[in-house]
mmCIF file of C-alpha atoms in Angstrom:
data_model
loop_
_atom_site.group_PDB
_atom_site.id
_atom_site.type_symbol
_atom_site.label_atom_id
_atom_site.label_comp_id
_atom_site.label_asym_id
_atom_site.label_seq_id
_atom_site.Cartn_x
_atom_site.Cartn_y
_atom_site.Cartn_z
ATOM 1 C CA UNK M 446 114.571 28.703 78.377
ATOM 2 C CA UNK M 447 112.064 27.550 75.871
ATOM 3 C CA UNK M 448 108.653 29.215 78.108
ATOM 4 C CA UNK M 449 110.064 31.971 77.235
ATOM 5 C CA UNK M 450 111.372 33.173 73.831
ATOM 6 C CA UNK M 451 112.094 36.196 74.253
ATOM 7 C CA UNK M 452 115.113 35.496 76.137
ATOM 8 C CA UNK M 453 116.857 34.327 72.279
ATOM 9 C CA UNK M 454 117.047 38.545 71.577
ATOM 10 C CA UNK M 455 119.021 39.382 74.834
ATOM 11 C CA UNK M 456 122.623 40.458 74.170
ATOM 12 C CA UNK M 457 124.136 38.098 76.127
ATOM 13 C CA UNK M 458 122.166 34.942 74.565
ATOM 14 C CA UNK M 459 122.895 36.531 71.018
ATOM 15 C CA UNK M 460 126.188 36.405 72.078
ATOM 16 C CA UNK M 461 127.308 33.000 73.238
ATOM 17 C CA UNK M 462 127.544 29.941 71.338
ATOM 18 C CA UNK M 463 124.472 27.614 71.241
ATOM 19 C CA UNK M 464 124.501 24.932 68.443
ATOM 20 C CA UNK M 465 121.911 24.915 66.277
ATOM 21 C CA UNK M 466 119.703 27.816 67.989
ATOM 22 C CA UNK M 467 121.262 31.150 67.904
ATOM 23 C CA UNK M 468 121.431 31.689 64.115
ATOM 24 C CA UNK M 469 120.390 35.425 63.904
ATOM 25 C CA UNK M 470 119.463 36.534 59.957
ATOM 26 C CA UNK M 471 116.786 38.687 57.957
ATOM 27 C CA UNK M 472 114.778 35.897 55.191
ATOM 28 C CA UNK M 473 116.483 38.656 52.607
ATOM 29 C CA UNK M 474 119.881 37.343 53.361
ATOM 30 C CA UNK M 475 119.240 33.333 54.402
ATOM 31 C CA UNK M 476 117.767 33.655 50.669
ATOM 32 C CA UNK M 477 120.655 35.711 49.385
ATOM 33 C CA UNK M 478 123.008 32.739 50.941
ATOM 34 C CA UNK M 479 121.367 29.799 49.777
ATOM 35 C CA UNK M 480 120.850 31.094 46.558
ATOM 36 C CA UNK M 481 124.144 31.767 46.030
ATOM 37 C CA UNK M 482 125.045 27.988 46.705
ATOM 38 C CA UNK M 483 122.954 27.198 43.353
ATOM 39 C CA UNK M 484 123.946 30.063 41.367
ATOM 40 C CA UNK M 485 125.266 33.521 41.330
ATOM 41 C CA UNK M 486 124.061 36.593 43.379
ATOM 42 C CA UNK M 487 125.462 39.805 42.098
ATOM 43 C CA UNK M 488 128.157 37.653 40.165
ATOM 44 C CA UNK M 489 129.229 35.733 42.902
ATOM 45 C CA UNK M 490 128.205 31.687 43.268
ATOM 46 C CA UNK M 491 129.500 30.252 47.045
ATOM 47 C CA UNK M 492 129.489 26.633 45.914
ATOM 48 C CA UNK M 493 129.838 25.221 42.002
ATOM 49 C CA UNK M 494 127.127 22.390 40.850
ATOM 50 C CA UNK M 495 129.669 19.382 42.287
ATOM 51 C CA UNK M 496 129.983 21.025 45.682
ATOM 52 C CA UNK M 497 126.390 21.992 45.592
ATOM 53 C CA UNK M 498 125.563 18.043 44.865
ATOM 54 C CA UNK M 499 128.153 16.993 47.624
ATOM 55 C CA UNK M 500 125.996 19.091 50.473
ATOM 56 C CA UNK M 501 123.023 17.586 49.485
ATOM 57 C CA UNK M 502 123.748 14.221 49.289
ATOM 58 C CA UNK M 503 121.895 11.729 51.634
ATOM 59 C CA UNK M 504 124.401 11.143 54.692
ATOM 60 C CA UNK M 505 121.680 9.934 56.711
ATOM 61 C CA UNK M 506 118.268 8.843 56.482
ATOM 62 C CA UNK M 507 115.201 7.249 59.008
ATOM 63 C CA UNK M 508 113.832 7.767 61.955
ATOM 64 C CA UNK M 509 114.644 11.255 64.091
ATOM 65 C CA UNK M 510 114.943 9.269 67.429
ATOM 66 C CA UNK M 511 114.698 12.945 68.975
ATOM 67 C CA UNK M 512 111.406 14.131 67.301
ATOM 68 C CA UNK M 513 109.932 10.621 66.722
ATOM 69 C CA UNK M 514 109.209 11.462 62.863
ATOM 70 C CA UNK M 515 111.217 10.914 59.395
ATOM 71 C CA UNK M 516 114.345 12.867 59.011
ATOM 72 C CA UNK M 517 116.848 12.889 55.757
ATOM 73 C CA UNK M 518 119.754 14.889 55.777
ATOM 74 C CA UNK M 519 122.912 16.137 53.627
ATOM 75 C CA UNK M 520 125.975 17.679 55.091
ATOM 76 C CA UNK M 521 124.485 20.129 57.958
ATOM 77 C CA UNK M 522 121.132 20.580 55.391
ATOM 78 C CA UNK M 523 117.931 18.615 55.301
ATOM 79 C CA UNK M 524 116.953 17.234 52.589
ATOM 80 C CA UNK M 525 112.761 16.505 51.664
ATOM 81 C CA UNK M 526 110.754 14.564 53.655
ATOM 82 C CA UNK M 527 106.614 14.705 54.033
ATOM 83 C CA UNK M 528 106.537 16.943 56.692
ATOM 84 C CA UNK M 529 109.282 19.527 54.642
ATOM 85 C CA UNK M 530 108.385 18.914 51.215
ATOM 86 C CA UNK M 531 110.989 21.698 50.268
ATOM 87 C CA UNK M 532 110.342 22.769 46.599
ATOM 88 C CA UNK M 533 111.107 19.199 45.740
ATOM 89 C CA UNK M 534 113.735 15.869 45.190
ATOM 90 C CA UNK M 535 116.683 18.335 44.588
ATOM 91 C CA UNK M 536 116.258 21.108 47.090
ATOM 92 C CA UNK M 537 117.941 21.328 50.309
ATOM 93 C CA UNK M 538 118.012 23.690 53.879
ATOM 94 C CA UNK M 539 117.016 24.039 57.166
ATOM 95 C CA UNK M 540 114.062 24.962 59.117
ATOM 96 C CA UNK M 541 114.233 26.528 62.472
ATOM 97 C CA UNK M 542 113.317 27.639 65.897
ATOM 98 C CA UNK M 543 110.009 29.954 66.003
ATOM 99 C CA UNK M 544 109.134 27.860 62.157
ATOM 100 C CA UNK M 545 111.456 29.430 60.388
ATOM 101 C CA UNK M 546 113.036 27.665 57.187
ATOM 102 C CA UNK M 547 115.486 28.746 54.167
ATOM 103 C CA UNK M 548 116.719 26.648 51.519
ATOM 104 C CA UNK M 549 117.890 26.015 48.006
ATOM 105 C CA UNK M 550 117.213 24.217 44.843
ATOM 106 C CA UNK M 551 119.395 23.813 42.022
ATOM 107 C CA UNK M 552 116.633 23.292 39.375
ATOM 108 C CA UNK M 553 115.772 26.276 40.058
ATOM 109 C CA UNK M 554 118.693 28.468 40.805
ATOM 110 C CA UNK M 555 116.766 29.633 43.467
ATOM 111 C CA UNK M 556 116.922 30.523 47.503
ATOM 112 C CA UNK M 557 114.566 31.598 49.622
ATOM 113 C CA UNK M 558 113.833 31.870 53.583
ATOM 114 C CA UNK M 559 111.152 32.615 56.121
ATOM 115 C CA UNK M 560 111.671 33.707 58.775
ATOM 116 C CA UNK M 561 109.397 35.369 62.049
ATOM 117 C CA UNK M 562 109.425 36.460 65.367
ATOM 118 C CA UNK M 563 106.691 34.532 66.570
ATOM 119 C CA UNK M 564 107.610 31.256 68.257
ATOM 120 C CA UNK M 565 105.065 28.380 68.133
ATOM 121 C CA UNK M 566 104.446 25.444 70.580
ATOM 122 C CA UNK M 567 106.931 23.260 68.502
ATOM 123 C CA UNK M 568 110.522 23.789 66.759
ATOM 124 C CA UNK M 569 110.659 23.544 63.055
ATOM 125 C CA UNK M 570 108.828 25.346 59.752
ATOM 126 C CA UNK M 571 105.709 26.918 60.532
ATOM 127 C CA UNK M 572 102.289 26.529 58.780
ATOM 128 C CA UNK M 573 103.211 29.891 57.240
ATOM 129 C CA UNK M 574 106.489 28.809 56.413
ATOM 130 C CA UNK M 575 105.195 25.445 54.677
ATOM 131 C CA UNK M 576 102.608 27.362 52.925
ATOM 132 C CA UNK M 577 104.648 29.825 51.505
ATOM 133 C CA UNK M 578 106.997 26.666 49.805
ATOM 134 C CA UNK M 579 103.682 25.168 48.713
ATOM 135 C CA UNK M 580 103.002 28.367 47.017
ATOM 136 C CA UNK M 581 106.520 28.920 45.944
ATOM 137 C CA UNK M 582 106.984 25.465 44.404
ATOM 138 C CA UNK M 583 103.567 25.490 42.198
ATOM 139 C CA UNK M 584 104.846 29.152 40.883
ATOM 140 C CA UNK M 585 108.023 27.547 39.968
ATOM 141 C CA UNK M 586 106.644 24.270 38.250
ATOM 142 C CA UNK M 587 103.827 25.952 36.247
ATOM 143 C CA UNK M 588 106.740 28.296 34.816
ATOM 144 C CA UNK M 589 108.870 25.710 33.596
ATOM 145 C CA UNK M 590 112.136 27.683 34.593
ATOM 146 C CA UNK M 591 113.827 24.557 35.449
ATOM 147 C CA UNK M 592 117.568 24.939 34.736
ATOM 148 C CA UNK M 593 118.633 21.421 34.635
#
């Protein structure tokens, strides 16, 4: 299914339950949701600081036996590693089929996603995606709007 991607935008495939692939969101709202598990969007926070904590918290980390490289996740979120940097120790999300990533960080109070229609040779964030966190996280740092 995989040598060809566009199959992921018929109805039927859209439709039927496959774990872990058939997410279907706009970056605008994957960064509207994970941003609302760090702090409010339009006065409404999903998760408080405790809960937020408990879904990031290391359930398991080492070797992905699967892709052969170092993997560190929370509860259904990955956590930062060298290859996904995030914005740093305390952020937290997911990156995706076709390289595209969203995630959180509670220093911050911040969300924000990627997300394209182009799928690359491999799963996982995208050169685009990674540069656009690289980009993101120097913005934050040099501003100094940590919140914790």
């Amino acid at each position: 299914m995989l040598e060809d991607p566009s199959v992921f935008n018929r109805p039927d495939v859209l439709a039927a339950p496959w774990p872990a692939t058939n997410l279907v969101a706009s970056a605008r709202d994957l960064a509207r949701l994970y941003a609302a598990a760090v702090g409010p969007v339009d006065d409404v926070r999903l998760l408080d600081a405790e809960m937020s904590a408990a879904l990031a918290h290391t359930c398991s980390i080492g070797l992905d036996e699967v892709l052969g490289e170092p993997s560190h996740f929370g509860s259904g979120v990955q956590r930062p590693t060298a290859r996904l940097p995030l914005l740093g120790p305390a952020s937290y999300g997911h990156d995706g089929h076709a390289g595209s990533l969203a995630l959180a960080d509670p220093r911050f109070s911040v969300g924000m996603a990627f997300t394209t229609d182009v799928s690359p040779p491999v799963g996982g964030a995208s050169a685009a995606a990674l540069t656009l966190v690289a980009a993101a996280r120097h913005c934050l740092n040099a501003s100094g709007r940590n919140t914790t």
